[in-house]
Amino acid sequence: MTVCPTAIPGRPFGRVLTAMVTPFDEDGKLDLTLAQELATYLVDSVGNDGLVVNGTTGESPTTSDHEKEQLLHAVVEAVGDRATVVAGAGTNNTEHSVELAQAAERAGAHGLLVVTPYYSRPPQEGLFQHFWTVADATELPVMLYDIPPRSIVPIQVDTLKRLAEHPRIKAVKDSKHDLLAGSEVLASTDLAYYSGEDPLNLPWLSVGAVGFVSVIGHVVGDRLRKMLDAFEAGDVAGAREVHNGLLPVYRSMNFVGGVIFSKTALRLCGYETGQPRLPLPGATEEQVRLITTDLWDAGLVLVNPDAAQR
């Protein structure tokens, strides 16, 4: 089985992973040079020990299969020797998901993120067979992505327990907001849990999560690591202090949305990654002002919000 560079016992994909945006140039084309620069920045300067590529925040619905494979090659080449590179490979088509998983393995990814099939609203048996089939398709470890706000259908506790029996299904990225369900799975399986909802990062640690797959990690990966370190050292008050300092960042991200927030926040912090692809628009002037104000409140930008320009 492929070994993730930052995997340790109980943490099969590392600790702090950012769901990386996909950089585009001024013409909206994939910019591989900028992608490598961004990946290097996120790992070496911001403090991430893993990256999720071609996920929701990576605008996977609007990138082609060829672009996904190119992007993975580029990111693995840039940081794959010192960070875990997890490839988003889930769709609502099992056969297509298998193809993406196999392409990700060829591109050198260390693991797969497989989202709950969306739109089709399959029953639990369909979810089980879908995830099992994708996990069977490669030798890569798999992180299940449970996000009913987008997929409608949650992965139920009993289904997660069954899926935990697959030797390559190692973890869950949880965006279900159900700490009780997660606690039941953690208590009865060896699955590792990663918080997939930044405002709940600290609460998830309290019930046994081992790390984060973050959006705000684009700009505060170092603070997320500090929060995780403090919590695991028994300094809950210190972890809470970091969490409270991130409240303005959580607020902006929730209000604007992950892709628009991330690309705008990176730009305000001096890192251009281009505009999102439609149907996601670029940030409005009001959204830029809101994000700037919140980043100012969090101590992340030195520009007076009143002077911020789009």
PDB file of C-alpha atoms in Angstrom:
ATOM      1  CA  MET A   1       0.000   0.000   0.000  1.00  0.00           C
ATOM      2  CA  THR A   2       1.136   3.560  -0.689  1.00  0.00           C
ATOM      3  CA  VAL A   3       2.545   5.228   2.422  1.00  0.00           C
ATOM      4  CA  CYS A   4       1.578   8.851   3.024  1.00  0.00           C
ATOM      5  CA  PRO A   5       4.666  10.920   3.919  1.00  0.00           C
ATOM      6  CA  THR A   6       3.069  12.412   7.040  1.00  0.00           C
ATOM      7  CA  ALA A   7       1.152   9.342   8.184  1.00  0.00           C
ATOM      8  CA  ILE A   8       1.721   8.205  11.757  1.00  0.00           C
ATOM      9  CA  PRO A   9      -0.202   5.629  13.795  1.00  0.00           C
ATOM     10  CA  GLY A  10      -3.774   6.811  14.134  1.00  0.00           C
ATOM     11  CA  ARG A  11      -3.268   9.613  11.615  1.00  0.00           C
ATOM     12  CA  PRO A  12      -3.225   7.967   8.190  1.00  0.00           C
ATOM     13  CA  PHE A  13      -3.154  11.265   6.266  1.00  0.00           C
ATOM     14  CA  GLY A  14      -1.298  13.577   8.652  1.00  0.00           C
ATOM     15  CA  ARG A  15      -2.684  16.276  10.918  1.00  0.00           C
ATOM     16  CA  VAL A  16      -3.408  19.604   9.209  1.00  0.00           C
ATOM     17  CA  LEU A  17      -4.470  19.387   5.566  1.00  0.00           C
ATOM     18  CA  THR A  18      -5.776  22.227   3.427  1.00  0.00           C
ATOM     19  CA  ALA A  19      -8.324  21.615   0.685  1.00  0.00           C
ATOM     20  CA  MET A  20      -6.274  23.507  -1.897  1.00  0.00           C
ATOM     21  CA  VAL A  21      -7.774  25.899  -4.422  1.00  0.00           C
ATOM     22  CA  THR A  22      -6.980  25.329  -8.084  1.00  0.00           C
ATOM     23  CA  PRO A  23      -5.066  28.318  -9.509  1.00  0.00           C
ATOM     24  CA  PHE A  24      -6.170  29.734 -12.847  1.00  0.00           C
ATOM     25  CA  ASP A  25      -4.464  32.329 -14.997  1.00  0.00           C
ATOM     26  CA  GLU A  26      -6.031  35.537 -16.311  1.00  0.00           C
ATOM     27  CA  ASP A  27      -7.723  33.575 -19.096  1.00  0.00           C
ATOM     28  CA  GLY A  28      -9.207  31.042 -16.696  1.00  0.00           C
ATOM     29  CA  LYS A  29      -6.778  28.289 -17.708  1.00  0.00           C
ATOM     30  CA  LEU A  30      -5.114  25.933 -15.257  1.00  0.00           C
ATOM     31  CA  ASP A  31      -1.835  27.459 -14.046  1.00  0.00           C
ATOM     32  CA  LEU A  32       0.493  24.607 -13.081  1.00  0.00           C
ATOM     33  CA  THR A  33       3.436  26.834 -12.194  1.00  0.00           C
ATOM     34  CA  LEU A  34       1.305  28.778  -9.747  1.00  0.00           C
ATOM     35  CA  ALA A  35      -0.138  25.521  -8.415  1.00  0.00           C
ATOM     36  CA  GLN A  36       3.351  24.319  -7.520  1.00  0.00           C
ATOM     37  CA  GLU A  37       4.191  27.662  -5.936  1.00  0.00           C
ATOM     38  CA  LEU A  38       0.970  27.609  -3.926  1.00  0.00           C
ATOM     39  CA  ALA A  39       1.490  24.014  -2.770  1.00  0.00           C
ATOM     40  CA  THR A  40       5.022  24.870  -1.651  1.00  0.00           C
ATOM     41  CA  TYR A  41       3.766  27.959   0.180  1.00  0.00           C
ATOM     42  CA  LEU A  42       1.002  26.037   1.965  1.00  0.00           C
ATOM     43  CA  VAL A  43       3.382  23.302   3.120  1.00  0.00           C
ATOM     44  CA  ASP A  44       6.602  25.204   3.818  1.00  0.00           C
ATOM     45  CA  SER A  45       5.284  28.577   4.965  1.00  0.00           C
ATOM     46  CA  VAL A  46       1.736  28.075   6.268  1.00  0.00           C
ATOM     47  CA  GLY A  47       2.291  24.840   8.176  1.00  0.00           C
ATOM     48  CA  ASN A  48       0.198  22.211   6.405  1.00  0.00           C
ATOM     49  CA  ASP A  49       1.481  18.638   6.346  1.00  0.00           C
ATOM     50  CA  GLY A  50      -1.038  17.596   3.729  1.00  0.00           C
ATOM     51  CA  LEU A  51      -3.049  18.927   0.810  1.00  0.00           C
ATOM     52  CA  VAL A  52      -6.311  17.790  -0.722  1.00  0.00           C
ATOM     53  CA  VAL A  53      -6.226  18.419  -4.467  1.00  0.00           C
ATOM     54  CA  ASN A  54      -9.265  18.362  -6.775  1.00  0.00           C
ATOM     55  CA  GLY A  55     -11.755  18.606  -3.941  1.00  0.00           C
ATOM     56  CA  THR A  56     -14.744  20.908  -3.589  1.00  0.00           C
ATOM     57  CA  THR A  57     -12.560  23.918  -2.806  1.00  0.00           C
ATOM     58  CA  GLY A  58     -10.397  22.878  -5.756  1.00  0.00           C
ATOM     59  CA  GLU A  59     -13.442  23.409  -8.010  1.00  0.00           C
ATOM     60  CA  SER A  60     -13.522  19.767  -9.097  1.00  0.00           C
ATOM     61  CA  PRO A  61     -16.968  20.116 -10.721  1.00  0.00           C
ATOM     62  CA  THR A  62     -15.526  22.555 -13.281  1.00  0.00           C
ATOM     63  CA  THR A  63     -12.127  21.018 -14.029  1.00  0.00           C
ATOM     64  CA  SER A  64     -11.652  18.296 -16.621  1.00  0.00           C
ATOM     65  CA  ASP A  65     -10.245  14.860 -15.873  1.00  0.00           C
ATOM     66  CA  HIS A  66      -7.097  15.814 -17.783  1.00  0.00           C
ATOM     67  CA  GLU A  67      -6.692  18.992 -15.737  1.00  0.00           C
ATOM     68  CA  LYS A  68      -7.144  17.008 -12.529  1.00  0.00           C
ATOM     69  CA  GLU A  69      -4.359  14.607 -13.494  1.00  0.00           C
ATOM     70  CA  GLN A  70      -2.057  17.452 -14.575  1.00  0.00           C
ATOM     71  CA  LEU A  71      -2.661  19.270 -11.301  1.00  0.00           C
ATOM     72  CA  LEU A  72      -1.925  16.187  -9.230  1.00  0.00           C
ATOM     73  CA  HIS A  73       1.333  15.553 -11.098  1.00  0.00           C
ATOM     74  CA  ALA A  74       2.400  19.135 -10.454  1.00  0.00           C
ATOM     75  CA  VAL A  75       1.545  19.156  -6.741  1.00  0.00           C
ATOM     76  CA  VAL A  76       3.145  15.761  -6.088  1.00  0.00           C
ATOM     77  CA  GLU A  77       6.287  16.940  -7.859  1.00  0.00           C
ATOM     78  CA  ALA A  78       6.380  20.107  -5.740  1.00  0.00           C
ATOM     79  CA  VAL A  79       5.665  18.768  -2.241  1.00  0.00           C
ATOM     80  CA  GLY A  80       5.017  15.028  -2.432  1.00  0.00           C
ATOM     81  CA  ASP A  81       8.257  14.163  -0.643  1.00  0.00           C
ATOM     82  CA  ARG A  82       7.254  16.053   2.521  1.00  0.00           C
ATOM     83  CA  ALA A  83       3.466  16.341   2.530  1.00  0.00           C
ATOM     84  CA  THR A  84       0.596  13.953   1.981  1.00  0.00           C
ATOM     85  CA  VAL A  85      -1.206  14.664  -1.293  1.00  0.00           C
ATOM     86  CA  VAL A  86      -4.799  13.408  -1.243  1.00  0.00           C
ATOM     87  CA  ALA A  87      -6.733  13.389  -4.501  1.00  0.00           C
ATOM     88  CA  GLY A  88     -10.423  14.108  -4.690  1.00  0.00           C
ATOM     89  CA  ALA A  89     -11.820  11.221  -6.715  1.00  0.00           C
ATOM     90  CA  GLY A  90     -15.479  11.050  -5.799  1.00  0.00           C
ATOM     91  CA  THR A  91     -18.386  11.717  -8.141  1.00  0.00           C
ATOM     92  CA  ASN A  92     -21.997  10.515  -8.322  1.00  0.00           C
ATOM     93  CA  ASN A  93     -20.929   7.952 -10.939  1.00  0.00           C
ATOM     94  CA  THR A  94     -19.127   4.911  -9.528  1.00  0.00           C
ATOM     95  CA  GLU A  95     -17.423   4.005 -12.803  1.00  0.00           C
ATOM     96  CA  HIS A  96     -16.158   7.554 -13.262  1.00  0.00           C
ATOM     97  CA  SER A  97     -14.962   7.647  -9.654  1.00  0.00           C
ATOM     98  CA  VAL A  98     -12.966   4.470 -10.263  1.00  0.00           C
ATOM     99  CA  GLU A  99     -11.372   6.062 -13.329  1.00  0.00           C
ATOM    100  CA  LEU A 100     -10.436   9.173 -11.344  1.00  0.00           C
ATOM    101  CA  ALA A 101      -9.027   7.053  -8.519  1.00  0.00           C
ATOM    102  CA  GLN A 102      -6.851   5.067 -10.899  1.00  0.00           C
ATOM    103  CA  ALA A 103      -5.673   8.249 -12.620  1.00  0.00           C
ATOM    104  CA  ALA A 104      -4.794   9.714  -9.222  1.00  0.00           C
ATOM    105  CA  GLU A 105      -2.741   6.642  -8.395  1.00  0.00           C
ATOM    106  CA  ARG A 106      -0.863   6.975 -11.690  1.00  0.00           C
ATOM    107  CA  ALA A 107      -0.232  10.659 -10.947  1.00  0.00           C
ATOM    108  CA  GLY A 108       1.454   9.782  -7.665  1.00  0.00           C
ATOM    109  CA  ALA A 109      -1.229  10.732  -5.130  1.00  0.00           C
ATOM    110  CA  HIS A 110      -0.780   9.268  -1.663  1.00  0.00           C
ATOM    111  CA  GLY A 111      -4.462   8.841  -0.906  1.00  0.00           C
ATOM    112  CA  LEU A 112      -8.018   9.400  -2.084  1.00  0.00           C
ATOM    113  CA  LEU A 113     -10.880  11.558  -0.826  1.00  0.00           C
ATOM    114  CA  VAL A 114     -14.163   9.989  -1.977  1.00  0.00           C
ATOM    115  CA  VAL A 115     -17.294  12.050  -1.457  1.00  0.00           C
ATOM    116  CA  THR A 116     -20.784  10.677  -0.931  1.00  0.00           C
ATOM    117  CA  PRO A 117     -22.485  10.397  -4.344  1.00  0.00           C
ATOM    118  CA  TYR A 118     -24.612  13.495  -4.794  1.00  0.00           C
ATOM    119  CA  TYR A 119     -27.839  14.206  -6.692  1.00  0.00           C
ATOM    120  CA  SER A 120     -28.778  10.525  -7.151  1.00  0.00           C
ATOM    121  CA  ARG A 121     -29.675  10.126  -3.462  1.00  0.00           C
ATOM    122  CA  PRO A 122     -28.724   6.424  -3.267  1.00  0.00           C
ATOM    123  CA  PRO A 123     -29.803   4.196  -0.371  1.00  0.00           C
ATOM    124  CA  GLN A 124     -27.241   3.091   2.194  1.00  0.00           C
ATOM    125  CA  GLU A 125     -26.544  -0.154   0.336  1.00  0.00           C
ATOM    126  CA  GLY A 126     -25.733   1.888  -2.763  1.00  0.00           C
ATOM    127  CA  LEU A 127     -23.343   4.044  -0.740  1.00  0.00           C
ATOM    128  CA  PHE A 128     -21.677   0.953   0.677  1.00  0.00           C
ATOM    129  CA  GLN A 129     -21.168  -0.648  -2.728  1.00  0.00           C
ATOM    130  CA  HIS A 130     -19.975   2.649  -4.266  1.00  0.00           C
ATOM    131  CA  PHE A 131     -17.296   3.291  -1.638  1.00  0.00           C
ATOM    132  CA  TRP A 132     -16.223  -0.343  -1.524  1.00  0.00           C
ATOM    133  CA  THR A 133     -15.847  -0.471  -5.312  1.00  0.00           C
ATOM    134  CA  VAL A 134     -13.713   2.679  -5.414  1.00  0.00           C
ATOM    135  CA  ALA A 135     -11.560   1.444  -2.542  1.00  0.00           C
ATOM    136  CA  ASP A 136     -11.039  -1.828  -4.418  1.00  0.00           C
ATOM    137  CA  ALA A 137      -9.873  -0.012  -7.549  1.00  0.00           C
ATOM    138  CA  THR A 138      -6.423   1.086  -6.325  1.00  0.00           C
ATOM    139  CA  GLU A 139      -3.865   0.421  -3.613  1.00  0.00           C
ATOM    140  CA  LEU A 140      -4.336   3.923  -2.154  1.00  0.00           C
ATOM    141  CA  PRO A 141      -5.758   4.585   1.317  1.00  0.00           C
ATOM    142  CA  VAL A 142      -9.197   6.168   1.260  1.00  0.00           C
ATOM    143  CA  MET A 143     -10.803   8.970   3.250  1.00  0.00           C
ATOM    144  CA  LEU A 144     -14.595   8.988   3.022  1.00  0.00           C
ATOM    145  CA  TYR A 145     -16.173  12.426   2.716  1.00  0.00           C
ATOM    146  CA  ASP A 146     -19.501  12.629   4.556  1.00  0.00           C
ATOM    147  CA  ILE A 147     -21.191  15.921   3.631  1.00  0.00           C
ATOM    148  CA  PRO A 148     -24.998  15.724   3.505  1.00  0.00           C
ATOM    149  CA  PRO A 149     -25.386  19.522   3.078  1.00  0.00           C
ATOM    150  CA  ARG A 150     -24.123  18.876  -0.475  1.00  0.00           C
ATOM    151  CA  SER A 151     -24.943  15.209  -1.056  1.00  0.00           C
ATOM    152  CA  ILE A 152     -28.299  15.168   0.808  1.00  0.00           C
ATOM    153  CA  VAL A 153     -27.730  11.558   1.901  1.00  0.00           C
ATOM    154  CA  PRO A 154     -25.557  11.033   5.011  1.00  0.00           C
ATOM    155  CA  ILE A 155     -23.393   7.967   5.526  1.00  0.00           C
ATOM    156  CA  GLN A 156     -25.182   6.276   8.398  1.00  0.00           C
ATOM    157  CA  VAL A 157     -23.292   4.880  11.391  1.00  0.00           C
ATOM    158  CA  ASP A 158     -23.977   1.246  10.464  1.00  0.00           C
ATOM    159  CA  THR A 159     -22.734   1.861   6.919  1.00  0.00           C
ATOM    160  CA  LEU A 160     -19.545   3.462   8.228  1.00  0.00           C
ATOM    161  CA  LYS A 161     -18.993   0.470  10.504  1.00  0.00           C
ATOM    162  CA  ARG A 162     -19.302  -1.883   7.528  1.00  0.00           C
ATOM    163  CA  LEU A 163     -16.988   0.257   5.400  1.00  0.00           C
ATOM    164  CA  ALA A 164     -14.393   0.272   8.174  1.00  0.00           C
ATOM    165  CA  GLU A 165     -13.836  -3.422   7.426  1.00  0.00           C
ATOM    166  CA  HIS A 166     -12.220  -2.564   4.086  1.00  0.00           C
ATOM    167  CA  PRO A 167      -8.435  -2.623   4.536  1.00  0.00           C
ATOM    168  CA  ARG A 168      -7.918   0.584   2.544  1.00  0.00           C
ATOM    169  CA  ILE A 169     -10.727   2.695   4.004  1.00  0.00           C
ATOM    170  CA  LYS A 170      -8.865   4.508   6.745  1.00  0.00           C
ATOM    171  CA  ALA A 171     -10.620   7.749   7.633  1.00  0.00           C
ATOM    172  CA  VAL A 172     -13.636  10.019   7.438  1.00  0.00           C
ATOM    173  CA  LYS A 173     -13.700  13.710   6.599  1.00  0.00           C
ATOM    174  CA  ASP A 174     -16.790  14.784   8.478  1.00  0.00           C
ATOM    175  CA  SER A 175     -18.945  17.691   7.361  1.00  0.00           C
ATOM    176  CA  LYS A 176     -22.129  16.175   8.763  1.00  0.00           C
ATOM    177  CA  HIS A 177     -22.014  18.215  11.997  1.00  0.00           C
ATOM    178  CA  ASP A 178     -23.114  15.163  13.997  1.00  0.00           C
ATOM    179  CA  LEU A 179     -20.679  14.629  16.853  1.00  0.00           C
ATOM    180  CA  LEU A 180     -22.847  11.885  18.319  1.00  0.00           C
ATOM    181  CA  ALA A 181     -22.730   9.802  15.134  1.00  0.00           C
ATOM    182  CA  GLY A 182     -19.007  10.414  14.832  1.00  0.00           C
ATOM    183  CA  SER A 183     -18.463   9.417  18.450  1.00  0.00           C
ATOM    184  CA  GLU A 184     -20.286   6.131  17.840  1.00  0.00           C
ATOM    185  CA  VAL A 185     -18.063   5.352  14.852  1.00  0.00           C
ATOM    186  CA  LEU A 186     -14.888   6.351  16.708  1.00  0.00           C
ATOM    187  CA  ALA A 187     -15.853   4.149  19.658  1.00  0.00           C
ATOM    188  CA  SER A 188     -16.505   1.056  17.551  1.00  0.00           C
ATOM    189  CA  THR A 189     -14.053   1.190  14.595  1.00  0.00           C
ATOM    190  CA  ASP A 190     -10.463   2.084  13.777  1.00  0.00           C
ATOM    191  CA  LEU A 191     -11.512   4.863  11.382  1.00  0.00           C
ATOM    192  CA  ALA A 192      -9.703   8.153  11.939  1.00  0.00           C
ATOM    193  CA  TYR A 193     -11.812  11.306  11.889  1.00  0.00           C
ATOM    194  CA  TYR A 194     -10.807  14.609  10.307  1.00  0.00           C
ATOM    195  CA  SER A 195     -12.952  17.675  10.861  1.00  0.00           C
ATOM    196  CA  GLY A 196     -14.213  18.953   7.527  1.00  0.00           C
ATOM    197  CA  GLU A 197     -15.974  21.993   8.961  1.00  0.00           C
ATOM    198  CA  ASP A 198     -13.563  24.629  10.252  1.00  0.00           C
ATOM    199  CA  PRO A 199     -15.790  26.189  12.948  1.00  0.00           C
ATOM    200  CA  LEU A 200     -16.130  22.693  14.475  1.00  0.00           C
ATOM    201  CA  ASN A 201     -12.414  21.841  14.458  1.00  0.00           C
ATOM    202  CA  LEU A 202     -12.021  22.218  18.212  1.00  0.00           C
ATOM    203  CA  PRO A 203     -15.281  20.428  19.131  1.00  0.00           C
ATOM    204  CA  TRP A 204     -14.260  17.522  16.906  1.00  0.00           C
ATOM    205  CA  LEU A 205     -10.938  17.205  18.726  1.00  0.00           C
ATOM    206  CA  SER A 206     -12.873  16.814  21.981  1.00  0.00           C
ATOM    207  CA  VAL A 207     -14.505  13.583  20.770  1.00  0.00           C
ATOM    208  CA  GLY A 208     -11.446  12.059  19.157  1.00  0.00           C
ATOM    209  CA  ALA A 209     -10.749  13.619  15.756  1.00  0.00           C
ATOM    210  CA  VAL A 210      -7.061  13.461  14.797  1.00  0.00           C
ATOM    211  CA  GLY A 211      -6.831  16.464  12.498  1.00  0.00           C
ATOM    212  CA  PHE A 212      -8.444  18.774   9.991  1.00  0.00           C
ATOM    213  CA  VAL A 213      -9.176  19.037   6.291  1.00  0.00           C
ATOM    214  CA  SER A 214      -9.488  22.787   6.250  1.00  0.00           C
ATOM    215  CA  VAL A 215     -10.485  25.664   4.009  1.00  0.00           C
ATOM    216  CA  ILE A 216      -9.084  28.408   6.220  1.00  0.00           C
ATOM    217  CA  GLY A 217      -5.797  26.486   6.300  1.00  0.00           C
ATOM    218  CA  HIS A 218      -4.909  28.501   3.189  1.00  0.00           C
ATOM    219  CA  VAL A 219      -4.117  31.422   5.471  1.00  0.00           C
ATOM    220  CA  VAL A 220      -4.018  30.052   9.053  1.00  0.00           C
ATOM    221  CA  GLY A 221      -2.559  26.568   8.794  1.00  0.00           C
ATOM    222  CA  ASP A 222      -0.001  27.526  11.433  1.00  0.00           C
ATOM    223  CA  ARG A 223      -2.737  28.532  13.875  1.00  0.00           C
ATOM    224  CA  LEU A 224      -4.624  25.296  13.274  1.00  0.00           C
ATOM    225  CA  ARG A 225      -1.468  23.373  14.090  1.00  0.00           C
ATOM    226  CA  LYS A 226      -1.010  25.486  17.238  1.00  0.00           C
ATOM    227  CA  MET A 227      -4.590  24.712  18.312  1.00  0.00           C
ATOM    228  CA  LEU A 228      -4.103  20.996  17.714  1.00  0.00           C
ATOM    229  CA  ASP A 229      -0.772  20.966  19.569  1.00  0.00           C
ATOM    230  CA  ALA A 230      -2.268  22.816  22.533  1.00  0.00           C
ATOM    231  CA  PHE A 231      -5.259  20.507  22.778  1.00  0.00           C
ATOM    232  CA  GLU A 232      -3.137  17.367  22.619  1.00  0.00           C
ATOM    233  CA  ALA A 233      -0.811  18.765  25.273  1.00  0.00           C
ATOM    234  CA  GLY A 234      -3.788  19.147  27.606  1.00  0.00           C
ATOM    235  CA  ASP A 235      -3.926  22.930  27.246  1.00  0.00           C
ATOM    236  CA  VAL A 236      -7.619  23.167  26.406  1.00  0.00           C
ATOM    237  CA  ALA A 237      -7.757  26.833  27.397  1.00  0.00           C
ATOM    238  CA  GLY A 238      -4.901  27.587  24.998  1.00  0.00           C
ATOM    239  CA  ALA A 239      -6.640  25.693  22.201  1.00  0.00           C
ATOM    240  CA  ARG A 240      -9.830  27.626  22.914  1.00  0.00           C
ATOM    241  CA  GLU A 241      -7.902  30.892  22.735  1.00  0.00           C
ATOM    242  CA  VAL A 242      -6.665  30.027  19.245  1.00  0.00           C
ATOM    243  CA  HIS A 243     -10.191  28.984  18.248  1.00  0.00           C
ATOM    244  CA  ASN A 244     -11.641  32.266  19.487  1.00  0.00           C
ATOM    245  CA  GLY A 245      -9.014  34.216  17.576  1.00  0.00           C
ATOM    246  CA  LEU A 246     -10.180  32.502  14.402  1.00  0.00           C
ATOM    247  CA  LEU A 247     -13.843  33.469  14.811  1.00  0.00           C
ATOM    248  CA  PRO A 248     -13.632  36.329  12.253  1.00  0.00           C
ATOM    249  CA  VAL A 249     -12.110  33.933   9.703  1.00  0.00           C
ATOM    250  CA  TYR A 250     -14.816  31.336  10.299  1.00  0.00           C
ATOM    251  CA  ARG A 251     -17.411  34.080   9.884  1.00  0.00           C
ATOM    252  CA  SER A 252     -16.162  35.222   6.479  1.00  0.00           C
ATOM    253  CA  MET A 253     -15.752  31.714   5.149  1.00  0.00           C
ATOM    254  CA  ASN A 254     -19.272  30.699   6.155  1.00  0.00           C
ATOM    255  CA  PHE A 255     -20.803  33.860   4.736  1.00  0.00           C
ATOM    256  CA  VAL A 256     -18.996  33.911   1.376  1.00  0.00           C
ATOM    257  CA  GLY A 257     -18.276  30.233   0.702  1.00  0.00           C
ATOM    258  CA  GLY A 258     -15.081  28.229   0.581  1.00  0.00           C
ATOM    259  CA  VAL A 259     -13.785  28.831  -2.943  1.00  0.00           C
ATOM    260  CA  ILE A 260     -14.608  32.538  -3.107  1.00  0.00           C
ATOM    261  CA  PHE A 261     -13.311  33.091   0.424  1.00  0.00           C
ATOM    262  CA  SER A 262     -10.072  31.196  -0.154  1.00  0.00           C
ATOM    263  CA  LYS A 263      -9.115  32.854  -3.433  1.00  0.00           C
ATOM    264  CA  THR A 264      -9.972  36.288  -2.062  1.00  0.00           C
ATOM    265  CA  ALA A 265      -8.179  35.723   1.260  1.00  0.00           C
ATOM    266  CA  LEU A 266      -5.075  34.482  -0.522  1.00  0.00           C
ATOM    267  CA  ARG A 267      -5.132  37.558  -2.760  1.00  0.00           C
ATOM    268  CA  LEU A 268      -5.431  39.859   0.255  1.00  0.00           C
ATOM    269  CA  CYS A 269      -2.489  38.057   1.854  1.00  0.00           C
ATOM    270  CA  GLY A 270      -0.410  38.628  -1.288  1.00  0.00           C
ATOM    271  CA  TYR A 271      -0.990  35.369  -3.168  1.00  0.00           C
ATOM    272  CA  GLU A 272      -2.905  35.478  -6.458  1.00  0.00           C
ATOM    273  CA  THR A 273      -4.704  32.316  -7.603  1.00  0.00           C
ATOM    274  CA  GLY A 274      -7.111  33.749 -10.159  1.00  0.00           C
ATOM    275  CA  GLN A 275     -10.890  33.920 -10.195  1.00  0.00           C
ATOM    276  CA  PRO A 276     -13.217  30.948  -9.689  1.00  0.00           C
ATOM    277  CA  ARG A 277     -14.813  29.323 -12.706  1.00  0.00           C
ATOM    278  CA  LEU A 278     -18.506  29.774 -13.305  1.00  0.00           C
ATOM    279  CA  PRO A 279     -21.001  29.057 -11.916  1.00  0.00           C
ATOM    280  CA  LEU A 280     -18.954  30.450  -9.007  1.00  0.00           C
ATOM    281  CA  PRO A 281     -18.356  34.191  -9.543  1.00  0.00           C
ATOM    282  CA  GLY A 282     -15.526  36.297  -8.244  1.00  0.00           C
ATOM    283  CA  ALA A 283     -16.020  38.109  -4.961  1.00  0.00           C
ATOM    284  CA  THR A 284     -18.110  41.272  -5.034  1.00  0.00           C
ATOM    285  CA  GLU A 285     -16.701  44.517  -3.672  1.00  0.00           C
ATOM    286  CA  GLU A 286     -18.818  44.080  -0.568  1.00  0.00           C
ATOM    287  CA  GLN A 287     -17.550  40.539  -0.057  1.00  0.00           C
ATOM    288  CA  VAL A 288     -13.947  41.701  -0.473  1.00  0.00           C
ATOM    289  CA  ARG A 289     -14.560  44.384   2.117  1.00  0.00           C
ATOM    290  CA  LEU A 290     -16.134  41.883   4.515  1.00  0.00           C
ATOM    291  CA  ILE A 291     -13.269  39.408   4.137  1.00  0.00           C
ATOM    292  CA  THR A 292     -10.685  42.167   4.504  1.00  0.00           C
ATOM    293  CA  THR A 293     -12.326  43.412   7.685  1.00  0.00           C
ATOM    294  CA  ASP A 294     -12.444  39.922   9.175  1.00  0.00           C
ATOM    295  CA  LEU A 295      -8.846  39.151   8.207  1.00  0.00           C
ATOM    296  CA  TRP A 296      -7.874  42.483   9.773  1.00  0.00           C
ATOM    297  CA  ASP A 297      -9.702  41.508  12.964  1.00  0.00           C
ATOM    298  CA  ALA A 298      -7.831  38.198  12.974  1.00  0.00           C
ATOM    299  CA  GLY A 299      -4.476  39.939  12.490  1.00  0.00           C
ATOM    300  CA  LEU A 300      -3.867  38.465   9.050  1.00  0.00           C
ATOM    301  CA  VAL A 301      -3.699  41.603   6.903  1.00  0.00           C
ATOM    302  CA  LEU A 302      -2.025  44.944   7.540  1.00  0.00           C
ATOM    303  CA  VAL A 303      -4.197  46.890   5.128  1.00  0.00           C
ATOM    304  CA  ASN A 304      -6.815  49.239   6.530  1.00  0.00           C
ATOM    305  CA  PRO A 305     -10.172  47.709   5.553  1.00  0.00           C
ATOM    306  CA  ASP A 306     -11.462  51.131   4.549  1.00  0.00           C
ATOM    307  CA  ALA A 307      -8.774  51.295   1.869  1.00  0.00           C
ATOM    308  CA  ALA A 308      -9.270  47.770   0.510  1.00  0.00           C
ATOM    309  CA  GLN A 309      -9.777  47.542  -3.213  1.00  0.00           C
ATOM    310  CA  ARG A 310     -11.027  44.609  -5.169  1.00  0.00           C
TER     311      ARG A 310
END
